[in-house]
């Protein structure tokens, strides 16, 4: 649940942030987007510093039980789970790389076709909005049917969108792709 919440909050930020950036760019020029980032960083740091600490790892061990195991090392986890990392892990890495490519492709392509920063930010925000709207239903499908039922269609859609991107020439066609 914590990781799902983190993923949801991240998607909300990827939706709201570009619109905030576009408003700041419109009002203050490109430097306004950087100031919006600085203000967001300060607010996030303030919130993070006010969050309560979790109990230490050893506090969960019941009184009278055996001593807790030593913390695993990166090497022990890697060797113990090597098969998982080399199969499912590689797939997860590739899916993450494809999904993260949007963060580079949209702004770079928008710059290449001559869109201004505010318009690019709005397009990026709308793409984040779509991601935000589908993460909960996608999670439900994954819980009921498995990850492949979401990963395969997602990769197909992203692949088609990336293939269509070089054929775009305006804000509208980039947004549609």
Short mmCIF file of N, CA and C in Angstrom, two decimals:
data_model
loop_
_atom_site.label_atom_id
_atom_site.label_comp_id
_atom_site.label_asym_id
_atom_site.label_seq_id
_atom_site.Cartn_x
_atom_site.Cartn_y
_atom_site.Cartn_z
N UNK A 1 0.82 -1.20 0.00
CA UNK A 1 0.00 0.00 0.00
C UNK A 1 0.86 1.25 0.00
N UNK A 2 1.96 1.21 0.76
CA UNK A 2 2.83 2.39 0.81
C UNK A 2 3.42 2.67 -0.57
N UNK A 3 3.88 1.64 -1.26
CA UNK A 3 4.45 1.85 -2.59
C UNK A 3 3.38 2.27 -3.60
N UNK A 4 2.17 1.73 -3.47
CA UNK A 4 1.08 2.15 -4.35
C UNK A 4 0.74 3.61 -4.10
N UNK A 5 0.73 4.02 -2.84
CA UNK A 5 0.46 5.42 -2.50
C UNK A 5 1.56 6.31 -3.05
N UNK A 6 2.81 5.88 -2.90
CA UNK A 6 3.93 6.64 -3.44
C UNK A 6 3.79 6.79 -4.95
N UNK A 7 3.46 5.71 -5.64
CA UNK A 7 3.27 5.76 -7.09
C UNK A 7 2.13 6.68 -7.47
N UNK A 8 1.05 6.65 -6.71
CA UNK A 8 -0.09 7.53 -6.99
C UNK A 8 0.24 8.99 -6.77
N UNK A 9 0.94 9.28 -5.67
CA UNK A 9 1.33 10.66 -5.38
C UNK A 9 2.30 11.16 -6.44
N UNK A 10 3.21 10.29 -6.89
CA UNK A 10 4.14 10.68 -7.94
C UNK A 10 3.38 11.03 -9.22
N UNK A 11 2.39 10.23 -9.57
CA UNK A 11 1.61 10.50 -10.78
C UNK A 11 0.80 11.78 -10.65
N UNK A 12 0.28 12.04 -9.46
CA UNK A 12 -0.43 13.30 -9.24
C UNK A 12 0.53 14.47 -9.42
N UNK A 13 1.75 14.33 -8.92
CA UNK A 13 2.76 15.37 -9.10
C UNK A 13 3.14 15.57 -10.55
N UNK A 14 3.21 14.46 -11.32
CA UNK A 14 3.52 14.58 -12.75
C UNK A 14 2.37 15.18 -13.54
N UNK A 15 1.20 15.23 -12.94
CA UNK A 15 0.05 15.88 -13.56
C UNK A 15 0.00 17.36 -13.16
N UNK A 16 0.08 17.63 -11.86
CA UNK A 16 -0.07 18.99 -11.35
C UNK A 16 1.18 19.84 -11.65
N UNK A 17 2.35 19.25 -11.49
CA UNK A 17 3.60 19.99 -11.66
C UNK A 17 3.75 20.71 -12.99
N UNK A 18 3.51 20.05 -14.11
CA UNK A 18 3.65 20.76 -15.39
C UNK A 18 2.67 21.92 -15.56
N UNK A 19 1.47 21.80 -15.00
CA UNK A 19 0.53 22.92 -15.10
C UNK A 19 1.00 24.09 -14.24
N UNK A 20 1.54 23.79 -13.07
CA UNK A 20 2.13 24.83 -12.24
C UNK A 20 3.31 25.47 -12.98
N UNK A 21 4.13 24.63 -13.59
CA UNK A 21 5.27 25.14 -14.36
C UNK A 21 4.82 26.00 -15.53
N UNK A 22 3.80 25.56 -16.23
CA UNK A 22 3.30 26.34 -17.37
C UNK A 22 2.77 27.70 -16.91
N UNK A 23 2.08 27.74 -15.77
CA UNK A 23 1.57 29.01 -15.25
C UNK A 23 2.73 29.93 -14.87
N UNK A 24 3.74 29.36 -14.24
CA UNK A 24 4.91 30.17 -13.86
C UNK A 24 5.69 30.65 -15.08
N UNK A 25 5.80 29.82 -16.09
CA UNK A 25 6.47 30.23 -17.33
C UNK A 25 5.69 31.37 -17.99
N UNK A 26 4.39 31.23 -18.01
CA UNK A 26 3.55 32.26 -18.62
C UNK A 26 3.69 33.58 -17.86
N UNK A 27 3.75 33.51 -16.53
CA UNK A 27 3.80 34.73 -15.72
C UNK A 27 5.20 35.33 -15.62
N UNK A 28 6.23 34.47 -15.51
CA UNK A 28 7.57 34.98 -15.19
C UNK A 28 8.63 34.59 -16.20
N UNK A 29 8.26 33.95 -17.29
CA UNK A 29 9.25 33.48 -18.25
C UNK A 29 9.79 32.12 -17.82
N UNK A 30 10.76 31.62 -18.56
CA UNK A 30 11.30 30.28 -18.29
C UNK A 30 11.87 30.15 -16.88
N UNK A 31 12.45 31.22 -16.36
CA UNK A 31 13.00 31.17 -15.00
C UNK A 31 11.91 30.86 -13.97
N UNK A 32 10.67 31.21 -14.27
CA UNK A 32 9.57 30.93 -13.35
C UNK A 32 9.39 29.45 -13.08
N UNK A 33 9.65 28.61 -14.08
CA UNK A 33 9.53 27.17 -13.88
C UNK A 33 10.57 26.68 -12.88
N UNK A 34 11.77 27.25 -12.96
CA UNK A 34 12.82 26.86 -12.01
C UNK A 34 12.48 27.31 -10.60
N UNK A 35 11.90 28.51 -10.48
CA UNK A 35 11.48 28.96 -9.15
C UNK A 35 10.35 28.12 -8.61
N UNK A 36 9.45 27.67 -9.47
CA UNK A 36 8.39 26.76 -9.02
C UNK A 36 9.00 25.47 -8.48
N UNK A 37 10.05 24.98 -9.14
CA UNK A 37 10.75 23.78 -8.66
C UNK A 37 11.41 24.01 -7.31
N UNK A 38 12.02 25.18 -7.12
CA UNK A 38 12.67 25.49 -5.84
C UNK A 38 11.63 25.56 -4.72
N UNK A 39 10.52 26.24 -4.98
CA UNK A 39 9.46 26.35 -3.96
C UNK A 39 8.90 24.96 -3.64
N UNK A 40 8.70 24.13 -4.66
CA UNK A 40 8.20 22.77 -4.44
C UNK A 40 9.18 21.96 -3.60
N UNK A 41 10.47 22.12 -3.87
CA UNK A 41 11.49 21.42 -3.10
C UNK A 41 11.46 21.84 -1.64
N UNK A 42 11.33 23.13 -1.37
CA UNK A 42 11.29 23.62 0.01
C UNK A 42 10.05 23.09 0.72
N UNK A 43 8.90 23.11 0.05
CA UNK A 43 7.67 22.59 0.65
C UNK A 43 7.80 21.09 0.94
N UNK A 44 8.35 20.34 -0.01
CA UNK A 44 8.53 18.90 0.20
C UNK A 44 9.49 18.62 1.35
N UNK A 45 10.56 19.38 1.46
CA UNK A 45 11.51 19.20 2.56
C UNK A 45 10.84 19.50 3.89
N UNK A 46 10.04 20.56 3.94
CA UNK A 46 9.33 20.91 5.16
C UNK A 46 8.38 19.78 5.58
N UNK A 47 7.63 19.25 4.63
CA UNK A 47 6.71 18.15 4.93
C UNK A 47 7.48 16.91 5.38
N UNK A 48 8.55 16.59 4.68
CA UNK A 48 9.33 15.39 5.01
C UNK A 48 9.93 15.49 6.40
N UNK A 49 10.40 16.67 6.79
CA UNK A 49 11.01 16.84 8.11
C UNK A 49 9.99 16.77 9.23
N UNK A 50 8.74 17.01 8.93
CA UNK A 50 7.69 16.96 9.95
C UNK A 50 7.04 15.59 10.07
N UNK A 51 7.41 14.65 9.21
CA UNK A 51 6.82 13.31 9.27
C UNK A 51 7.39 12.55 10.46
N UNK A 52 6.55 11.75 11.13
CA UNK A 52 7.07 10.98 12.28
C UNK A 52 8.02 9.88 11.81
N UNK A 53 8.98 9.57 12.66
CA UNK A 53 9.94 8.51 12.37
C UNK A 53 9.29 7.14 12.56
N UNK A 54 9.69 6.18 11.76
CA UNK A 54 9.25 4.80 11.94
C UNK A 54 10.05 4.18 13.07
N UNK A 55 9.49 3.17 13.75
CA UNK A 55 10.27 2.52 14.81
C UNK A 55 11.48 1.80 14.21
N UNK A 56 12.55 1.66 14.99
CA UNK A 56 13.72 0.95 14.48
C UNK A 56 13.37 -0.48 14.07
N UNK A 57 14.14 -1.04 13.14
CA UNK A 57 13.87 -2.38 12.62
C UNK A 57 13.81 -3.42 13.73
N UNK A 58 14.66 -3.35 14.71
CA UNK A 58 14.72 -4.35 15.78
C UNK A 58 13.55 -4.27 16.73
N UNK A 59 12.82 -3.15 16.75
CA UNK A 59 11.70 -3.00 17.67
C UNK A 59 10.56 -3.93 17.34
N UNK A 60 10.51 -4.45 16.12
CA UNK A 60 9.42 -5.33 15.73
C UNK A 60 9.62 -6.75 16.28
N UNK A 61 10.83 -7.08 16.74
CA UNK A 61 11.10 -8.42 17.26
C UNK A 61 10.44 -8.55 18.63
N UNK A 62 9.62 -9.57 18.78
CA UNK A 62 8.89 -9.76 20.03
C UNK A 62 9.86 -10.15 21.15
N UNK A 63 9.50 -9.78 22.36
CA UNK A 63 10.34 -10.11 23.51
C UNK A 63 10.39 -11.62 23.68
N UNK A 64 11.57 -12.14 23.95
CA UNK A 64 11.74 -13.57 24.16
C UNK A 64 11.96 -14.36 22.89
N UNK A 65 11.85 -13.78 21.73
CA UNK A 65 12.07 -14.52 20.49
C UNK A 65 13.55 -14.51 20.15
N UNK A 66 13.89 -15.26 19.15
CA UNK A 66 15.28 -15.34 18.72
C UNK A 66 15.76 -13.97 18.24
N UNK A 67 17.03 -13.76 18.27
CA UNK A 67 17.58 -12.49 17.80
C UNK A 67 17.31 -12.35 16.31
N UNK A 68 17.12 -11.14 15.87
CA UNK A 68 16.85 -10.95 14.44
C UNK A 68 18.07 -11.31 13.60
N UNK A 69 17.81 -11.71 12.36
CA UNK A 69 18.90 -12.05 11.44
C UNK A 69 19.68 -10.80 11.10
N UNK A 70 20.92 -11.00 10.72
CA UNK A 70 21.74 -9.87 10.28
C UNK A 70 21.15 -9.30 9.00
N UNK A 71 21.32 -8.03 8.83
CA UNK A 71 20.79 -7.37 7.63
C UNK A 71 21.45 -7.97 6.40
N UNK A 72 20.67 -8.30 5.38
CA UNK A 72 21.26 -8.89 4.18
C UNK A 72 22.12 -7.86 3.43
N UNK A 73 23.11 -8.36 2.77
CA UNK A 73 23.97 -7.49 1.97
C UNK A 73 23.45 -7.47 0.53
N UNK A 74 23.90 -6.50 -0.22
CA UNK A 74 23.51 -6.41 -1.62
C UNK A 74 23.97 -7.65 -2.38
N UNK A 75 25.16 -8.12 -2.08
CA UNK A 75 25.70 -9.30 -2.74
C UNK A 75 24.87 -10.55 -2.42
N UNK A 76 24.47 -10.72 -1.15
CA UNK A 76 23.70 -11.92 -0.80
C UNK A 76 22.32 -11.90 -1.45
N UNK A 77 21.69 -10.74 -1.49
CA UNK A 77 20.38 -10.64 -2.15
C UNK A 77 20.53 -10.91 -3.64
N UNK A 78 21.56 -10.33 -4.26
CA UNK A 78 21.79 -10.53 -5.69
C UNK A 78 22.05 -11.97 -6.05
N UNK A 79 22.86 -12.66 -5.26
CA UNK A 79 23.16 -14.06 -5.58
C UNK A 79 21.98 -14.98 -5.25
N UNK A 80 21.26 -14.67 -4.19
CA UNK A 80 20.12 -15.52 -3.80
C UNK A 80 18.95 -15.38 -4.80
N UNK A 81 18.78 -14.21 -5.37
CA UNK A 81 17.66 -13.96 -6.27
C UNK A 81 18.11 -13.70 -7.70
N UNK A 82 19.25 -14.23 -8.09
CA UNK A 82 19.82 -13.96 -9.41
C UNK A 82 18.87 -14.34 -10.54
N UNK A 83 18.20 -15.49 -10.43
CA UNK A 83 17.30 -15.93 -11.50
C UNK A 83 16.14 -14.94 -11.68
N UNK A 84 15.60 -14.45 -10.59
CA UNK A 84 14.50 -13.49 -10.66
C UNK A 84 15.00 -12.19 -11.30
N UNK A 85 16.16 -11.71 -10.86
CA UNK A 85 16.70 -10.46 -11.42
C UNK A 85 17.00 -10.59 -12.91
N UNK A 86 17.47 -11.75 -13.34
CA UNK A 86 17.85 -11.92 -14.73
C UNK A 86 16.66 -12.21 -15.65
N UNK A 87 15.53 -12.54 -15.10
CA UNK A 87 14.34 -12.78 -15.93
C UNK A 87 13.34 -11.65 -15.74
N UNK A 88 12.60 -11.68 -14.67
CA UNK A 88 11.59 -10.66 -14.41
C UNK A 88 12.23 -9.30 -14.21
N UNK A 89 13.39 -9.27 -13.58
CA UNK A 89 14.08 -8.00 -13.34
C UNK A 89 14.44 -7.27 -14.62
N UNK A 90 14.93 -8.01 -15.60
CA UNK A 90 15.27 -7.39 -16.88
C UNK A 90 14.01 -6.85 -17.56
N UNK A 91 12.93 -7.61 -17.49
CA UNK A 91 11.66 -7.14 -18.05
C UNK A 91 11.18 -5.87 -17.36
N UNK A 92 11.26 -5.85 -16.03
CA UNK A 92 10.85 -4.66 -15.28
C UNK A 92 11.74 -3.46 -15.61
N UNK A 93 13.02 -3.71 -15.79
CA UNK A 93 13.95 -2.64 -16.17
C UNK A 93 13.59 -2.06 -17.53
N UNK A 94 13.28 -2.93 -18.49
CA UNK A 94 12.93 -2.45 -19.83
C UNK A 94 11.61 -1.69 -19.84
N UNK A 95 10.63 -2.17 -19.09
CA UNK A 95 9.35 -1.46 -18.98
C UNK A 95 9.57 -0.09 -18.35
N UNK A 96 10.36 -0.03 -17.29
CA UNK A 96 10.64 1.25 -16.64
C UNK A 96 11.37 2.20 -17.58
N UNK A 97 12.29 1.68 -18.37
CA UNK A 97 13.02 2.53 -19.33
C UNK A 97 12.09 3.09 -20.38
N UNK A 98 11.19 2.27 -20.89
CA UNK A 98 10.25 2.75 -21.91
C UNK A 98 9.32 3.79 -21.32
N UNK A 99 8.81 3.54 -20.12
CA UNK A 99 7.90 4.50 -19.49
C UNK A 99 8.61 5.80 -19.15
N UNK A 100 9.87 5.74 -18.75
CA UNK A 100 10.62 6.94 -18.40
C UNK A 100 11.04 7.73 -19.63
N UNK A 101 11.08 7.09 -20.78
CA UNK A 101 11.51 7.79 -21.99
C UNK A 101 10.60 8.97 -22.33
N UNK A 102 9.36 8.90 -21.91
CA UNK A 102 8.42 9.99 -22.15
C UNK A 102 8.95 11.30 -21.56
N UNK A 103 9.66 11.20 -20.43
CA UNK A 103 10.18 12.39 -19.77
C UNK A 103 11.23 13.10 -20.61
N UNK A 104 11.89 12.38 -21.49
CA UNK A 104 12.89 13.00 -22.37
C UNK A 104 12.30 13.29 -23.75
N UNK A 105 11.49 12.37 -24.25
CA UNK A 105 11.02 12.48 -25.63
C UNK A 105 10.09 13.67 -25.81
N UNK A 106 9.11 13.85 -24.94
CA UNK A 106 8.13 14.93 -25.13
C UNK A 106 8.82 16.31 -25.14
N UNK A 107 9.62 16.66 -24.13
CA UNK A 107 10.24 17.99 -24.17
C UNK A 107 11.22 18.16 -25.33
N UNK A 108 12.02 17.14 -25.64
CA UNK A 108 12.99 17.28 -26.72
C UNK A 108 12.30 17.40 -28.08
N UNK A 109 11.29 16.59 -28.30
CA UNK A 109 10.60 16.66 -29.58
C UNK A 109 9.83 17.98 -29.71
N UNK A 110 9.22 18.40 -28.61
CA UNK A 110 8.49 19.67 -28.64
C UNK A 110 9.44 20.82 -28.97
N UNK A 111 10.61 20.80 -28.41
CA UNK A 111 11.62 21.82 -28.74
C UNK A 111 11.99 21.72 -30.21
N UNK A 112 12.14 20.51 -30.70
CA UNK A 112 12.53 20.29 -32.09
C UNK A 112 11.50 20.79 -33.10
N UNK A 113 10.22 20.74 -32.73
CA UNK A 113 9.20 21.22 -33.67
C UNK A 113 8.81 22.67 -33.38
N UNK A 114 9.53 23.30 -32.45
CA UNK A 114 9.35 24.73 -32.22
C UNK A 114 8.27 25.14 -31.25
N UNK A 115 7.85 24.25 -30.37
CA UNK A 115 6.84 24.62 -29.38
C UNK A 115 7.49 25.38 -28.24
N UNK A 116 6.76 26.34 -27.65
CA UNK A 116 7.32 27.07 -26.52
C UNK A 116 7.25 26.21 -25.25
N UNK A 117 7.96 26.65 -24.22
CA UNK A 117 8.07 25.86 -22.99
C UNK A 117 6.73 25.69 -22.29
N UNK A 118 5.90 26.71 -22.28
CA UNK A 118 4.59 26.60 -21.61
C UNK A 118 3.70 25.57 -22.31
N UNK A 119 3.68 25.58 -23.63
CA UNK A 119 2.88 24.60 -24.38
C UNK A 119 3.40 23.19 -24.14
N UNK A 120 4.71 23.04 -24.15
CA UNK A 120 5.32 21.73 -23.87
C UNK A 120 4.92 21.25 -22.49
N UNK A 121 4.95 22.14 -21.52
CA UNK A 121 4.58 21.78 -20.15
C UNK A 121 3.12 21.34 -20.07
N UNK A 122 2.25 22.03 -20.80
CA UNK A 122 0.83 21.63 -20.81
C UNK A 122 0.65 20.25 -21.43
N UNK A 123 1.35 19.97 -22.53
CA UNK A 123 1.27 18.65 -23.16
C UNK A 123 1.76 17.58 -22.19
N UNK A 124 2.88 17.86 -21.54
CA UNK A 124 3.44 16.90 -20.58
C UNK A 124 2.47 16.68 -19.41
N UNK A 125 1.84 17.76 -18.95
CA UNK A 125 0.87 17.64 -17.87
C UNK A 125 -0.34 16.82 -18.26
N UNK A 126 -0.82 17.00 -19.49
CA UNK A 126 -1.96 16.20 -19.95
C UNK A 126 -1.58 14.72 -20.07
N UNK A 127 -0.36 14.44 -20.52
CA UNK A 127 0.11 13.05 -20.56
C UNK A 127 0.17 12.48 -19.14
N UNK A 128 0.63 13.30 -18.19
CA UNK A 128 0.65 12.87 -16.79
C UNK A 128 -0.75 12.66 -16.25
N UNK A 129 -1.71 13.47 -16.73
CA UNK A 129 -3.10 13.30 -16.30
C UNK A 129 -3.67 11.97 -16.74
N UNK A 130 -3.34 11.57 -17.96
CA UNK A 130 -3.81 10.26 -18.44
C UNK A 130 -3.20 9.15 -17.59
N UNK A 131 -1.90 9.28 -17.31
CA UNK A 131 -1.23 8.29 -16.46
C UNK A 131 -1.88 8.25 -15.08
N UNK A 132 -2.21 9.40 -14.53
CA UNK A 132 -2.82 9.48 -13.21
C UNK A 132 -4.21 8.83 -13.21
N UNK A 133 -4.96 9.03 -14.29
CA UNK A 133 -6.31 8.48 -14.34
C UNK A 133 -6.35 6.96 -14.47
N UNK A 134 -5.31 6.39 -15.08
CA UNK A 134 -5.36 4.94 -15.31
C UNK A 134 -4.59 4.12 -14.29
N UNK A 135 -3.82 4.76 -13.38
CA UNK A 135 -3.03 3.93 -12.48
C UNK A 135 -3.87 3.12 -11.50
N UNK A 136 -4.99 3.65 -11.03
CA UNK A 136 -5.82 2.87 -10.11
C UNK A 136 -6.51 1.70 -10.82
N UNK A 137 -7.18 1.94 -11.97
CA UNK A 137 -7.77 0.79 -12.67
C UNK A 137 -6.72 -0.23 -13.10
N UNK A 138 -5.55 0.25 -13.51
CA UNK A 138 -4.48 -0.68 -13.91
C UNK A 138 -4.05 -1.53 -12.72
N UNK A 139 -3.97 -0.92 -11.55
CA UNK A 139 -3.62 -1.68 -10.35
C UNK A 139 -4.65 -2.75 -10.02
N UNK A 140 -5.92 -2.40 -10.21
CA UNK A 140 -6.98 -3.40 -9.98
C UNK A 140 -6.86 -4.57 -10.95
N UNK A 141 -6.59 -4.26 -12.22
CA UNK A 141 -6.43 -5.32 -13.21
C UNK A 141 -5.22 -6.19 -12.85
N UNK A 142 -4.12 -5.55 -12.45
CA UNK A 142 -2.93 -6.33 -12.07
C UNK A 142 -3.21 -7.22 -10.88
N UNK A 143 -3.95 -6.70 -9.90
CA UNK A 143 -4.29 -7.52 -8.72
C UNK A 143 -5.12 -8.74 -9.10
N UNK A 144 -6.03 -8.57 -10.05
CA UNK A 144 -6.94 -9.66 -10.41
C UNK A 144 -6.40 -10.59 -11.49
N UNK A 145 -5.68 -10.04 -12.47
CA UNK A 145 -5.26 -10.82 -13.64
C UNK A 145 -3.75 -11.02 -13.75
N UNK A 146 -2.96 -10.17 -13.10
CA UNK A 146 -1.52 -10.27 -13.20
C UNK A 146 -0.93 -9.10 -13.96
N UNK A 147 0.37 -8.92 -13.82
CA UNK A 147 1.05 -7.76 -14.41
C UNK A 147 1.04 -7.78 -15.94
N UNK A 148 1.09 -8.94 -16.54
CA UNK A 148 1.15 -9.02 -18.00
C UNK A 148 -0.08 -8.40 -18.65
N UNK A 149 -1.23 -8.46 -17.97
CA UNK A 149 -2.46 -7.90 -18.52
C UNK A 149 -2.39 -6.37 -18.61
N UNK A 150 -1.48 -5.76 -17.89
CA UNK A 150 -1.30 -4.31 -17.96
C UNK A 150 -0.02 -3.97 -18.72
N UNK A 151 1.04 -4.72 -18.47
CA UNK A 151 2.34 -4.39 -19.07
C UNK A 151 2.33 -4.51 -20.60
N UNK A 152 1.74 -5.57 -21.11
CA UNK A 152 1.75 -5.78 -22.56
C UNK A 152 0.96 -4.69 -23.30
N UNK A 153 -0.30 -4.41 -22.93
CA UNK A 153 -1.01 -3.32 -23.62
C UNK A 153 -0.32 -1.97 -23.43
N UNK A 154 0.21 -1.74 -22.23
CA UNK A 154 0.89 -0.48 -21.97
C UNK A 154 2.09 -0.31 -22.89
N UNK A 155 2.90 -1.35 -23.04
CA UNK A 155 4.08 -1.27 -23.91
C UNK A 155 3.68 -1.11 -25.37
N UNK A 156 2.59 -1.76 -25.77
CA UNK A 156 2.11 -1.60 -27.15
C UNK A 156 1.65 -0.17 -27.42
N UNK A 157 0.90 0.39 -26.49
CA UNK A 157 0.41 1.76 -26.66
C UNK A 157 1.58 2.75 -26.67
N UNK A 158 2.50 2.60 -25.73
CA UNK A 158 3.66 3.50 -25.68
C UNK A 158 4.50 3.33 -26.94
N UNK A 159 4.66 2.10 -27.41
CA UNK A 159 5.43 1.86 -28.63
C UNK A 159 4.81 2.53 -29.84
N UNK A 160 3.50 2.43 -29.96
CA UNK A 160 2.81 3.10 -31.07
C UNK A 160 2.96 4.62 -30.95
N UNK A 161 2.81 5.14 -29.74
CA UNK A 161 2.95 6.59 -29.53
C UNK A 161 4.35 7.06 -29.88
N UNK A 162 5.36 6.31 -29.47
CA UNK A 162 6.75 6.69 -29.79
C UNK A 162 7.01 6.59 -31.30
N UNK A 163 6.39 5.63 -31.93
CA UNK A 163 6.55 5.49 -33.38
C UNK A 163 5.89 6.65 -34.11
N UNK A 164 4.75 7.13 -33.60
CA UNK A 164 4.04 8.24 -34.24
C UNK A 164 4.67 9.61 -33.95
N UNK A 165 5.41 9.73 -32.87
CA UNK A 165 5.96 11.03 -32.48
C UNK A 165 6.78 11.71 -33.58
N UNK A 166 7.65 11.02 -34.30
CA UNK A 166 8.41 11.72 -35.36
C UNK A 166 7.54 12.28 -36.49
N UNK A 167 6.31 11.84 -36.58
CA UNK A 167 5.41 12.32 -37.63
C UNK A 167 4.58 13.52 -37.16
N UNK A 168 4.80 13.97 -35.93
CA UNK A 168 4.04 15.11 -35.42
C UNK A 168 4.73 16.41 -35.83
N UNK A 169 3.94 17.46 -35.95
CA UNK A 169 4.49 18.74 -36.39
C UNK A 169 3.86 19.93 -35.67
N UNK A 170 2.94 19.67 -34.76
CA UNK A 170 2.27 20.75 -34.03
C UNK A 170 1.94 20.27 -32.62
N UNK A 171 1.47 21.20 -31.80
CA UNK A 171 1.09 20.86 -30.42
C UNK A 171 -0.03 19.83 -30.42
N UNK A 172 -0.99 19.98 -31.33
CA UNK A 172 -2.13 19.06 -31.38
C UNK A 172 -1.69 17.65 -31.75
N UNK A 173 -0.87 17.53 -32.78
CA UNK A 173 -0.47 16.19 -33.20
C UNK A 173 0.44 15.54 -32.16
N UNK A 174 1.30 16.33 -31.49
CA UNK A 174 2.15 15.78 -30.43
C UNK A 174 1.28 15.33 -29.27
N UNK A 175 0.30 16.11 -28.92
CA UNK A 175 -0.62 15.73 -27.83
C UNK A 175 -1.36 14.44 -28.17
N UNK A 176 -1.81 14.31 -29.41
CA UNK A 176 -2.51 13.09 -29.81
C UNK A 176 -1.58 11.87 -29.76
N UNK A 177 -0.35 12.05 -30.19
CA UNK A 177 0.60 10.93 -30.12
C UNK A 177 0.89 10.57 -28.69
#
